[in-house]
Amino acid sequence: MNIKYNKEEQTFHLYNEKISYVMKVLLHGEIGHLYYGERLYGDSFAHMYYQKHYPSVSVYREVSGYSMSGMRQEYSSFGGTDFSVGSYTIRQANGSKLSEFEFQSFKVLEDKPKIPNLPSSSGKSLTLEIKLVDQLTKVSMYLYYTIFADSSVIARSTRFVNKSLSPLYLEHALSAQLDFDENDFNLVQLDGAWARERNITKRQIEQGRTIIESTLGASGHIQNPLMVLTKGNADEYQGQVYAMTLVYSGSFIGTVDVASHKRTRLSMGIHPLNFEWKLDDEFWTPEAILNYSSCGISNLTHEFHSFVRNNIMKLKPSFKRTKFLTNNWEATYFNFNGPQIIEIAKEAKKCGCEMFVLDDGWFGKRNDDTSSLGDWQVNEQKLQMSMATLSREIKDIGLDFGIWIEPEMISKESDLYKIHPELAIQTPNRRMSVGRKQFVLDFSNMDIVKSIFNQLTKVLDDIDFDYIKWDMNRNITEAYSVSLTPDCQGEFYHRYIMGVYRLYEMLYERYPNVIIEGCAGGGGRFDLGILAYSSQIWTSDDTDPVERLKTQFGTSILYPLASMVNHVSAVKNHQTGRVTSLDYKAAVAFFGNFGYEINFLELSDKEKIQIAKQMKFYDEYQDVFLKGKFYRLESPFEADSNLVSMMSVYNETSVVGIYTNLYQTNAPVRRVKLKGLDAKAQYHCSDGNTYYGSELMNIGYLVINATCGTSVFDFEHTGESDFSSTIIVLKKYKI
């Protein structure tokens, strides 16, 4: 990796063996974008700059033909000659919002700057810092570009520094933009709702503005902060693909603006709705992650997975053995006591589980979802023992112990609310909305964060624990903080999420070896910001494997399998009522961090044997799932989605999952074409056959349909039915 500056041309070239990123200082000190893509060679790039004079456009400073409306830029402003929505707006003392930032200097930093109070990537890298100054306001803008040793990713962020004595306000400040000269793109986005998060949607980009967003105070169930632009006919395995995402967990906006003459602008950052930052000193935007692939979305995924595992995740589960865990939520809900939990844990241990997580209902007077959030004291009357005793009993069984918390919330029926109702987020003299029978604590106020931390540590310091499940089950309404002055209320949402990050940091400082599982009503805050602290996230509250196939497919575009918590749950699913086998559930859940959400006391002996076999299989091949290259083969989002398949490849071993949802009589022959194998090598398959890699990739693996006639009595039935699955293991053994 390297960063080179051509002084004569005033061009910057960031490059490694995979990519190049090229910029140029323009006529009046603006930074123009020249290129992001496959590695370029050479030192001269000024000829890539092209400015066409379009008729009926405003020109800049009376320079003929010089209009920002026709230029690709790195970080644009609105109010001059660029009529597209800019990346930032600064309101000045006289009400003006026009800025004119000009290039002043640059530095190449070997130590990547840490963004204060926010998560960001790390690792072997070089960072380019470009300083620009607005001479009138005396505000400095620093653009940061980080290139990594062996990745197609570019990390970007922006810092504003106010050295004047005048009051200035940032009205919006995005993290990054990426400009193109063409608009031949399709947008791939991840959208949905609670219990069906991150479904893949693809649409063609047209002239105008396309937006994905969350105004929830969290990244949210509805849209995920990821935008993928596929050029032309690019698809899963071929063509140019560009992506942008955020290392951030709050409200966000992502836009694709197509202006006249086909110029396209991709941008992302903090949502400007209800955002305004009083710029007394400095402000950093959250980090944006850009990625590029010339070989389709699958290769983009491999680059993302490697980068997230190695440069984002705090506890890097790819480098440790995951432990089989179960929790008691779907087993008991709120109706449990300590002796019952111990009995469930004993049965779970017999089947092979290695960790037990005590879920919601252990604190305050919490026997349903109407009370006690904010009262983090152990309900020993309900448990019939202390938490220290319960955790010790679990440890004596031979299991690690984990505990559920929802620290950002407060119940109206709680001692904390009765004493301090003002701690709940509310707008003065306005109604308070209730969500899931609870309110949200004002985490923009660090005193509240510290108070909750002190409550939690009184419990956690007394127990032997290894794991925290951090839940967050409702979003912010009536956003306002009594701790912020009227002119700083626009800072609330951003300060709130910084408070969440701070509590994560305080817990890690106190308990450095703990694993924290992120959860937000399932996958409602599944983003790189949370993954910087939580090494894994509950993928969705919907544990139905048919639905999970869609959620896992979409999630996998950006997020590695190691980050996805997948549990086998009750045979009659508690969300959909659908009946699928334990084996089908496991075959889906294998592709992630595998565990259970089940009452082991209610299982038959046959089911316990099945579960023991599932854990043994996952234990043998978990490196394939958590470290391997993941391939989406047959998508559940295609028109003919009855057959779904995926695979993971690690070193000389591959695991393939094939899922048939509705069994079809007299169905055509289907073959699944595999990926990532050595074409010249032979593979021994768990079906007893031997195949060449070239055969499996070019012809495919045969999916057998047993029925050919009109009656199930006309043939020897193989046991296949609706919601059937096949897991095959391929081991390379001869070249």
XYZ file of C-alpha atoms in Angstrom:
735
model
C 0.000 0.000 0.000
C 1.151 3.544 -0.663
C -0.010 7.137 -0.943
C 1.716 9.300 -3.546
C 1.363 13.013 -4.208
C 2.328 14.482 -7.582
C 3.263 18.067 -6.754
C 3.179 19.346 -10.344
C -0.248 17.892 -11.067
C -1.532 18.162 -7.487
C -2.892 14.635 -7.639
C -3.127 12.052 -4.864
C -2.914 8.332 -5.579
C -3.812 5.823 -2.865
C -3.133 2.252 -3.948
C -2.375 -1.324 -3.021
C -2.299 -4.485 -5.114
C -6.101 -4.492 -5.428
C -7.272 -0.913 -5.900
C -6.425 2.681 -6.704
C -8.124 5.844 -5.466
C -7.160 9.056 -7.269
C -7.965 12.718 -6.463
C -6.859 16.111 -7.724
C -6.734 19.635 -6.314
C -8.866 21.726 -8.666
C -8.526 25.320 -9.872
C -9.775 27.057 -6.724
C -8.629 24.524 -4.179
C -11.567 22.139 -4.306
C -10.783 18.417 -4.235
C -11.941 16.612 -7.358
C -12.532 12.901 -7.650
C -10.793 11.147 -10.552
C -10.997 7.396 -9.984
C -11.803 4.495 -7.664
C -11.377 0.965 -8.983
C -8.839 -1.602 -10.161
C -5.180 -0.868 -9.447
C -3.653 1.759 -11.759
C 0.030 2.075 -12.618
C 2.054 5.191 -13.281
C 2.468 8.542 -11.568
C 0.611 10.927 -13.866
C -3.185 11.188 -13.627
C -3.997 14.832 -14.349
C -5.208 13.910 -17.839
C -8.085 12.034 -16.207
C -9.551 15.364 -15.145
C -12.127 16.564 -17.662
C -14.356 19.613 -17.428
C -17.032 19.999 -20.065
C -18.775 23.340 -20.471
C -22.483 22.651 -20.572
C -24.812 25.379 -21.835
C -26.984 27.262 -19.348
C -24.900 26.572 -16.259
C -23.415 28.985 -13.765
C -19.649 29.303 -13.858
C -17.423 29.732 -10.844
C -15.641 33.050 -10.252
C -16.138 34.070 -13.881
C -13.842 31.341 -15.138
C -15.207 30.249 -18.482
C -16.466 26.692 -18.426
C -15.569 26.180 -14.748
C -18.752 24.972 -13.076
C -18.970 22.585 -10.140
C -22.168 21.151 -11.605
C -20.084 19.192 -14.111
C -17.288 18.072 -11.812
C -16.805 14.950 -9.793
C -15.990 16.038 -6.263
C -14.824 14.466 -3.043
C -16.937 16.445 -0.577
C -19.274 18.992 -2.099
C -21.210 21.968 -0.777
C -24.502 23.482 -1.846
C -24.999 27.149 -2.711
C -22.383 27.662 -5.418
C -22.506 26.226 -8.906
C -23.255 22.638 -7.851
C -27.032 22.319 -7.541
C -26.970 18.754 -6.238
C -27.453 18.294 -2.503
C -24.055 18.767 -0.897
C -22.327 16.742 1.780
C -22.347 19.457 4.447
C -23.928 22.772 5.409
C -22.547 25.301 7.888
C -24.882 28.038 9.100
C -22.960 31.172 9.968
C -23.719 34.106 12.298
C -25.373 36.152 9.534
C -27.557 33.207 8.469
C -25.513 32.431 5.364
C -24.928 28.763 4.547
C -22.358 29.214 1.780
C -18.865 27.809 2.296
C -15.747 27.974 0.101
C -13.165 25.502 1.345
C -9.774 25.582 -0.369
C -6.856 23.172 -0.209
C -4.130 24.168 2.254
C -1.956 21.143 3.003
C -1.837 17.386 3.476
C -0.175 14.739 5.634
C 0.342 10.992 5.296
C -0.247 9.322 8.664
C 1.074 5.877 9.555
C -1.133 5.765 12.662
C -4.788 5.886 11.706
C -6.543 8.594 13.753
C -9.163 7.336 16.198
C -12.431 9.207 15.894
C -13.297 10.564 19.356
C -16.335 8.926 21.000
C -17.118 6.831 17.925
C -16.085 3.363 16.715
C -13.868 3.099 13.647
C -11.735 0.598 11.790
C -8.160 -0.270 12.672
C -5.294 -2.310 11.284
C -2.222 -1.982 9.112
C -2.900 1.048 6.939
C -1.899 4.495 5.727
C -4.119 7.556 6.077
C -4.155 10.667 3.914
C -5.214 13.823 5.761
C -6.197 16.720 3.488
C -6.687 20.116 5.123
C -8.988 22.701 3.546
C -9.860 26.129 4.968
C -12.760 28.528 4.507
C -11.016 31.896 4.751
C -14.115 33.851 5.740
C -15.260 31.710 8.668
C -11.786 30.408 9.616
C -13.182 26.886 9.738
C -10.834 24.064 8.782
C -12.062 20.879 7.142
C -9.978 17.706 7.288
C -10.731 14.899 4.848
C -9.408 11.497 5.916
C -8.777 8.580 3.539
C -7.403 5.280 4.846
C -6.106 2.509 2.603
C -5.339 -0.917 4.046
C -2.585 -3.360 3.213
C -4.640 -6.079 1.537
C -8.178 -4.828 1.054
C -10.273 -3.106 -1.590
C -11.791 -0.949 1.173
C -11.256 2.781 1.585
C -12.258 4.236 4.975
C -13.341 7.876 5.024
C -14.319 10.471 7.595
C -14.409 14.259 7.876
C -13.462 16.608 10.709
C -14.597 20.228 11.067
C -12.584 22.556 13.321
C -13.809 26.048 14.243
C -11.034 28.462 15.222
C -13.219 31.561 15.074
C -15.140 33.203 17.893
C -18.383 33.262 15.915
C -21.205 30.804 16.643
C -21.412 28.300 13.803
C -23.795 25.383 13.300
C -23.370 22.254 11.217
C -26.817 21.600 9.741
C -25.707 18.429 8.076
C -22.393 16.655 7.706
C -22.242 13.397 5.764
C -19.355 10.983 6.041
C -18.461 10.519 2.374
C -19.564 10.879 -1.219
C -18.472 9.110 -4.381
C -19.117 10.699 -7.795
C -19.418 8.983 -11.185
C -19.704 10.293 -14.759
C -22.358 7.717 -15.683
C -25.708 6.524 -14.339
C -25.836 2.969 -15.680
C -26.397 1.539 -12.210
C -28.784 -0.623 -10.248
C -29.127 -0.151 -6.506
C -29.039 -3.151 -4.190
C -30.353 -2.354 -0.714
C -31.271 -4.292 2.437
C -34.750 -3.483 3.728
C -37.647 -5.027 5.616
C -39.258 -4.741 9.039
C -39.116 -6.336 12.467
C -38.691 -10.118 12.103
C -37.885 -9.874 8.376
C -34.806 -7.705 8.343
C -32.294 -7.116 5.548
C -34.175 -8.563 2.600
C -32.452 -7.910 -0.735
C -34.141 -5.372 -3.004
C -32.747 -4.357 -6.386
C -33.946 -1.412 -8.488
C -32.747 0.619 -11.422
C -31.386 4.093 -10.779
C -33.031 6.902 -12.716
C -32.457 10.660 -12.862
C -33.478 12.190 -9.555
C -32.817 11.216 -5.946
C -33.029 7.736 -4.430
C -32.894 7.519 -0.642
C -32.527 4.874 2.026
C -32.767 6.138 5.586
C -33.524 5.619 9.228
C -34.949 8.345 11.466
C -35.355 5.990 14.434
C -32.271 7.000 16.391
C -30.897 3.585 15.371
C -29.896 1.967 12.104
C -33.208 0.118 12.322
C -35.170 -2.841 10.998
C -36.530 -0.943 7.976
C -33.338 -0.044 6.089
C -29.759 -1.136 6.696
C -26.940 1.399 6.189
C -25.601 -0.257 3.046
C -25.911 0.838 -0.586
C -24.481 -1.281 -3.393
C -24.317 0.074 -6.939
C -24.011 -2.565 -9.648
C -22.899 -1.232 -13.028
C -24.686 -2.330 -16.175
C -25.362 -6.063 -16.131
C -23.196 -6.765 -13.097
C -24.606 -9.439 -10.791
C -23.487 -11.843 -8.089
C -20.447 -13.140 -9.984
C -19.455 -10.623 -12.657
C -19.212 -6.908 -13.329
C -18.259 -3.719 -11.498
C -19.785 -3.123 -8.090
C -19.397 -0.193 -5.673
C -20.609 -0.061 -2.069
C -20.822 2.375 0.820
C -21.716 1.741 4.452
C -21.192 3.333 7.877
C -19.453 2.408 11.114
C -22.397 3.963 12.929
C -25.557 2.869 14.740
C -27.727 6.007 14.786
C -30.124 7.646 12.347
C -28.576 7.708 8.871
C -29.270 8.654 5.290
C -27.882 7.161 2.101
C -28.580 8.787 -1.244
C -27.981 8.212 -4.927
C -28.361 11.484 -6.833
C -28.456 11.376 -10.614
C -28.146 14.859 -12.078
C -28.353 16.017 -15.666
C -25.748 14.587 -18.057
C -25.843 11.311 -16.089
C -23.557 12.346 -13.229
C -24.242 10.057 -10.264
C -23.400 10.779 -6.634
C -23.419 8.136 -3.898
C -23.317 9.534 -0.354
C -24.029 8.476 3.209
C -23.882 9.817 6.743
C -25.837 11.064 9.745
C -29.436 11.858 8.830
C -29.837 15.667 8.634
C -33.414 15.476 9.977
C -33.348 16.907 13.513
C -29.554 17.157 13.365
C -27.653 20.349 14.102
C -24.303 20.596 15.839
C -23.046 23.730 17.551
C -19.494 23.933 16.253
C -17.656 25.400 19.242
C -14.543 23.318 18.706
C -14.565 20.304 16.389
C -16.884 17.662 14.981
C -16.017 14.302 13.425
C -18.396 12.487 11.145
C -18.799 8.732 11.618
C -16.523 6.614 9.452
C -17.768 5.562 6.031
C -16.509 2.367 4.405
C -16.212 2.255 0.600
C -15.685 -0.991 -1.255
C -15.179 -1.983 -4.885
C -15.290 -5.224 -6.865
C -14.727 -5.918 -10.552
C -16.062 -9.473 -10.137
C -19.603 -8.956 -8.872
C -21.292 -8.841 -5.489
C -19.833 -12.154 -4.287
C -16.273 -10.832 -4.450
C -17.445 -7.630 -2.749
C -18.829 -9.832 0.037
C -15.508 -11.634 0.467
C -13.686 -8.312 0.783
C -16.276 -7.018 3.259
C -16.200 -10.192 5.371
C -12.424 -10.199 5.648
C -12.315 -6.487 6.458
C -15.072 -6.602 9.075
C -13.572 -9.634 10.831
C -10.048 -8.227 10.891
C -10.523 -4.455 11.084
C -13.878 -3.816 12.794
C -14.797 -6.562 15.254
C -13.517 -5.992 18.763
C -13.401 -9.618 19.853
C -12.658 -11.186 16.460
C -14.625 -14.449 16.744
C -12.862 -15.692 13.617
C -9.805 -16.307 15.815
C -11.462 -18.229 18.620
C -13.648 -21.240 19.044
C -17.284 -20.307 19.521
C -19.177 -21.987 22.353
C -22.575 -23.610 21.986
C -25.030 -21.556 23.961
C -28.682 -21.734 24.792
C -30.878 -19.211 26.522
C -34.191 -19.612 28.212
C -36.316 -17.026 26.391
C -38.420 -19.258 24.156
C -38.150 -22.029 26.732
C -39.748 -20.119 29.614
C -40.331 -16.475 28.645
C -40.901 -14.689 32.006
C -42.116 -17.776 33.864
C -39.071 -19.276 35.539
C -37.212 -19.644 38.789
C -33.667 -20.597 39.687
C -34.201 -24.340 40.226
C -36.040 -24.586 36.885
C -33.194 -22.780 35.105
C -30.699 -25.173 36.666
C -32.639 -28.197 35.444
C -32.804 -26.813 31.889
C -29.063 -26.106 32.045
C -28.327 -29.677 33.145
C -30.200 -31.115 30.161
C -28.539 -28.623 27.814
C -25.138 -29.719 29.117
C -25.968 -33.393 28.481
C -26.701 -32.548 24.833
C -23.404 -30.701 24.412
C -24.179 -27.052 25.224
C -21.336 -25.065 26.761
C -23.005 -21.824 27.849
C -26.329 -20.847 29.410
C -27.684 -17.305 29.051
C -30.338 -16.137 31.519
C -32.750 -13.983 29.540
C -35.293 -11.294 30.463
C -37.138 -11.433 33.809
C -34.461 -11.802 36.517
C -34.594 -8.256 37.955
C -36.906 -5.853 39.786
C -40.498 -7.175 39.737
C -40.251 -8.303 36.137
C -42.836 -11.040 35.558
C -44.046 -9.603 32.234
C -43.026 -6.783 29.907
C -44.859 -4.019 31.802
C -42.400 -3.286 34.586
C -38.957 -2.928 36.135
C -36.680 -1.801 33.282
C -34.244 0.552 34.987
C -34.356 -1.394 38.261
C -31.271 -3.560 37.838
C -31.505 -5.403 41.140
C -31.795 -9.195 41.293
C -35.266 -10.531 42.128
C -34.078 -13.169 44.599
C -37.649 -13.951 45.624
C -38.436 -15.018 42.057
C -35.147 -16.852 41.545
C -35.383 -18.438 45.011
C -31.676 -17.797 45.313
C -29.107 -15.071 44.694
C -27.673 -14.441 41.252
C -24.266 -15.395 42.638
C -25.666 -18.765 43.684
C -27.392 -19.324 40.332
C -24.276 -18.433 38.332
C -22.172 -20.711 40.527
C -24.642 -23.578 40.059
C -24.477 -23.097 36.278
C -20.685 -23.081 36.435
C -20.678 -26.244 38.557
C -22.730 -27.975 35.849
C -19.852 -27.186 33.499
C -21.427 -24.312 31.549
C -20.345 -20.728 31.058
C -22.914 -18.206 32.280
C -24.453 -15.223 30.515
C -27.040 -12.632 31.433
C -29.581 -10.455 29.552
C -29.817 -6.667 29.980
C -31.696 -3.834 28.315
C -29.816 -0.856 29.754
C -31.228 1.875 27.496
C -34.830 1.441 28.682
C -37.066 2.381 31.594
C -40.517 1.113 32.531
C -43.206 3.433 33.881
C -43.805 0.742 36.478
C -40.338 0.928 38.004
C -38.801 2.418 41.110
C -36.456 4.478 38.943
C -39.318 6.113 37.013
C -41.275 6.838 40.193
C -38.311 8.724 41.633
C -36.884 10.226 38.412
C -39.470 10.368 35.584
C -37.394 13.091 33.947
C -34.758 10.490 32.980
C -37.066 9.134 30.269
C -36.798 10.866 26.894
C -39.680 13.341 26.556
C -40.473 16.754 25.124
C -41.672 19.238 27.773
C -45.447 19.719 27.901
C -46.041 17.063 25.228
C -47.516 13.572 25.362
C -45.146 10.634 25.850
C -45.509 7.726 23.438
C -45.180 4.211 24.816
C -43.473 1.517 22.771
C -43.479 -2.104 23.914
C -44.783 -0.762 27.262
C -41.536 1.088 27.939
C -39.718 4.386 27.495
C -36.133 5.178 26.454
C -33.584 6.593 28.877
C -31.778 9.785 27.882
C -28.371 8.364 27.009
C -27.324 11.726 25.585
C -26.799 12.568 29.267
C -23.627 10.849 30.441
C -24.731 11.060 34.077
C -27.582 8.672 33.227
C -25.195 6.344 31.401
C -22.932 6.246 34.449
C -25.878 5.642 36.770
C -27.045 2.625 34.758
C -23.465 1.362 34.614
C -23.211 1.581 38.407
C -26.469 -0.356 38.813
C -25.305 -3.099 36.453
C -21.871 -3.469 38.008
C -23.405 -4.033 41.460
C -24.944 -7.176 39.974
C -22.142 -8.208 37.635
C -19.307 -7.741 40.137
C -20.838 -10.403 42.369
C -21.240 -13.134 39.759
C -19.004 -15.288 37.621
C -20.173 -14.505 34.084
C -18.801 -14.710 30.548
C -21.488 -13.253 28.311
C -23.944 -10.357 28.095
C -26.928 -10.194 25.778
C -27.641 -6.470 25.294
C -31.180 -5.877 24.039
C -32.907 -2.695 22.799
C -36.589 -3.127 22.050
C -37.990 0.252 21.065
C -36.922 3.374 19.204
C -36.849 6.996 20.251
C -39.908 9.236 20.156
C -40.396 12.809 21.441
C -36.653 13.364 21.070
C -35.462 15.998 23.555
C -32.969 16.222 26.382
C -33.366 18.381 29.469
C -29.573 18.266 29.792
C -29.054 20.083 26.469
C -29.620 23.800 25.963
C -32.259 24.891 23.426
C -29.622 25.733 20.818
C -28.100 22.234 21.121
C -31.220 20.044 20.869
C -30.172 19.097 17.327
C -27.252 17.216 18.874
C -29.529 14.849 20.781
C -29.648 11.792 18.480
C -25.900 11.785 17.883
C -25.098 12.294 21.547
C -27.500 9.462 22.405
C -25.667 6.906 20.290
C -22.326 8.154 21.639
C -23.747 7.407 25.106
C -24.532 3.847 23.967
C -20.965 3.429 22.715
C -19.616 4.838 25.966
C -21.516 2.271 28.050
C -20.066 -0.498 25.857
C -16.585 0.877 26.492
C -17.151 1.131 30.244
C -18.323 -2.479 30.410
C -15.293 -3.678 28.444
C -12.956 -1.644 30.631
C -14.477 -3.342 33.684
C -14.880 -6.821 32.174
C -12.318 -7.111 29.347
C -12.951 -10.797 28.625
C -16.737 -10.671 28.406
C -18.532 -11.346 25.108
C -21.412 -8.961 24.376
C -24.119 -10.080 21.972
C -25.931 -7.153 20.374
C -29.686 -7.300 19.985
C -32.314 -4.700 19.085
C -35.664 -6.422 18.867
C -33.584 -8.909 16.913
C -31.727 -7.264 14.031
C -32.844 -3.650 14.551
C -29.326 -2.353 15.117
C -27.220 -4.675 12.983
C -24.427 -2.399 11.771
C -20.663 -1.981 11.837
C -20.861 0.456 14.760
C -22.320 -2.212 17.041
C -19.976 -4.862 15.610
C -17.042 -2.746 16.735
C -18.173 -3.604 20.283
C -20.344 -6.723 20.015
C -18.566 -9.624 18.377
C -21.941 -11.033 17.328
C -25.515 -9.835 16.878
C -28.875 -11.616 17.184
C -29.794 -11.806 13.508
C -33.576 -11.594 13.877
C -36.321 -12.283 16.403
C -37.839 -14.543 13.741
C -36.218 -17.934 14.204
C -38.330 -19.648 11.523
C -35.670 -21.185 9.221
C -37.638 -20.463 6.031
C -37.702 -16.767 6.899
C -34.156 -16.874 8.230
C -32.841 -17.982 4.822
C -33.865 -14.585 3.427
C -32.510 -12.648 6.388
C -29.192 -14.503 6.368
C -28.789 -14.133 2.599
C -29.277 -10.364 2.778
C -27.206 -9.899 5.918
C -24.313 -11.813 4.356
C -23.711 -9.205 1.644
C -21.872 -7.046 4.177
C -21.691 -8.895 7.473
C -19.596 -12.063 8.001
C -21.231 -15.274 9.177
C -19.236 -14.984 12.407
C -21.324 -11.922 13.315
C -24.713 -13.642 12.883
C -26.230 -15.399 15.908
C -28.432 -18.248 14.611
C -30.402 -20.452 16.993
C -32.359 -23.652 16.549
C -35.736 -23.008 18.176
C -38.889 -24.971 19.001
C -40.195 -27.285 16.280
C -43.469 -25.353 16.025
C -41.991 -21.940 15.469
C -43.093 -19.307 17.975
C -43.198 -16.495 15.398
C -44.864 -18.123 12.384
C -46.360 -21.340 13.752
C -44.646 -23.216 10.908
C -43.532 -26.766 11.609
C -40.073 -27.639 10.336
C -37.723 -30.348 11.518
C -34.843 -29.855 13.918
C -32.481 -30.909 11.125
C -33.859 -28.286 8.732
C -33.539 -25.632 11.431
C -29.950 -26.656 12.132
C -29.025 -26.805 8.442
C -29.958 -23.115 8.161
C -28.504 -22.057 11.530
C -25.112 -23.707 10.824
C -24.203 -20.756 8.583
C -23.401 -18.401 11.449
C -22.790 -18.461 15.205
C -24.734 -21.600 16.082
C -26.809 -22.133 19.225
C -30.215 -23.036 20.671
C -33.379 -21.292 21.825
C -35.274 -24.296 23.141
C -36.553 -26.008 26.283
C -34.307 -29.024 26.702
C -36.660 -30.465 29.340
C -39.377 -30.915 26.703
C -37.239 -32.770 24.164
C -37.628 -36.458 23.416
C -34.647 -38.774 23.631
C -34.568 -38.887 19.824
C -34.464 -35.084 19.615
C -31.656 -34.914 22.181
C -29.623 -37.340 20.059
C -30.300 -35.170 16.993
C -29.123 -32.054 18.807
C -25.979 -33.770 20.073
C -25.167 -34.786 16.486
C -25.786 -31.220 15.263
C -23.353 -29.775 17.790
C -20.757 -32.407 16.962
C -21.040 -31.548 13.260
C -20.792 -27.802 13.847
C -17.871 -28.254 16.211
C -15.979 -30.118 13.479
C -16.706 -27.580 10.741
C -17.143 -24.270 12.526
C -13.927 -22.901 11.004
C -15.506 -23.411 7.583
C -18.574 -21.407 8.622
C -16.842 -18.660 10.604
C -13.610 -18.187 8.649
C -14.428 -19.442 5.160
C -15.456 -17.673 1.981
C -19.233 -17.589 1.797
C -21.130 -18.013 -1.468
C -24.811 -17.312 -2.110
C -25.778 -19.916 -4.736
C -29.548 -20.186 -5.239
C -31.267 -17.106 -3.837
C -34.568 -17.051 -1.912
C -35.258 -13.696 -3.599
C -35.407 -15.100 -7.125
C -38.752 -15.728 -8.839
C -38.229 -19.494 -8.584
C -37.035 -19.539 -4.986
C -38.287 -22.948 -3.946
C -34.701 -24.191 -4.053
C -32.217 -22.211 -1.952
C -28.544 -23.012 -1.525
C -25.354 -21.563 -0.077
C -21.862 -22.748 0.751
C -18.736 -21.847 2.648
C -15.169 -22.759 1.642
C -12.194 -22.850 3.998
C -8.816 -24.277 3.019
C -9.553 -27.745 1.586
C -13.035 -28.204 3.062
C -16.412 -26.915 1.840
C -19.873 -27.197 3.352
C -22.924 -26.779 1.127
C -26.491 -26.218 2.335
C -29.365 -27.041 -0.044
C -32.944 -26.294 1.014
C -36.193 -27.301 -0.688
C -39.127 -25.472 0.822
C -42.148 -26.976 -0.921
C -41.798 -30.520 -2.175
C -42.752 -30.800 -5.839
C -44.174 -33.855 -7.614
C -42.812 -34.643 -11.056
C -40.343 -31.776 -10.741
C -37.562 -31.131 -13.269
C -33.972 -32.052 -12.586
C -32.157 -29.372 -10.645
C -28.448 -28.899 -10.292
C -26.730 -26.436 -7.978
C -23.535 -24.999 -9.411
C -20.958 -24.659 -6.656
C -18.303 -21.974 -6.312
C -14.821 -21.465 -4.908
C -13.453 -24.950 -5.625
C -10.236 -25.973 -7.321
C -11.324 -26.955 -10.837
C -8.475 -29.458 -11.268
C -8.844 -31.110 -7.876
C -10.964 -34.087 -6.836
C -13.285 -33.807 -3.863
C -14.588 -36.598 -1.690
C -18.236 -35.854 -0.916
C -20.181 -36.874 2.175
C -22.720 -38.494 -0.181
C -20.085 -41.178 -0.850
C -19.134 -39.999 -4.335
C -16.036 -38.320 -5.731
C -16.247 -35.265 -7.993
C -13.863 -32.941 -9.775
C -14.174 -29.316 -8.826
C -14.741 -28.413 -12.480
C -17.761 -30.739 -12.626
C -19.359 -29.293 -9.497
C -18.819 -25.715 -10.623
C -19.756 -26.054 -14.295
C -22.350 -28.847 -14.319
C -23.470 -28.684 -10.713
C -24.472 -30.926 -7.864
C -27.605 -32.949 -8.620
C -30.611 -32.240 -6.405
C -32.699 -35.416 -6.490
C -36.486 -35.273 -6.467
C -37.842 -38.645 -5.424
C -41.364 -38.439 -6.858
C -41.992 -38.890 -10.576
C -45.487 -40.337 -10.668
C -48.890 -39.247 -9.461
C -49.103 -41.293 -6.276
C -46.771 -41.495 -3.331
C -47.423 -45.269 -3.283
C -45.863 -45.752 -6.746
C -42.281 -45.486 -5.529
C -40.080 -46.080 -2.562
C -40.275 -42.768 -0.654
C -36.889 -41.430 0.467
C -38.193 -39.465 3.407
C -38.092 -36.103 1.649
C -40.972 -33.688 2.235
C -41.726 -30.001 2.514
C -38.915 -28.025 4.154
C -36.219 -30.572 3.512
C -32.519 -29.834 3.644
C -29.296 -31.443 2.528
C -25.891 -30.641 3.974
C -22.942 -31.968 1.994
C -19.296 -31.778 2.948
C -16.586 -31.729 0.292
C -12.972 -32.500 1.113
C -10.235 -31.905 -1.405
C -7.943 -34.903 -1.507
C -6.248 -35.182 -4.904
C -4.803 -32.717 -7.401
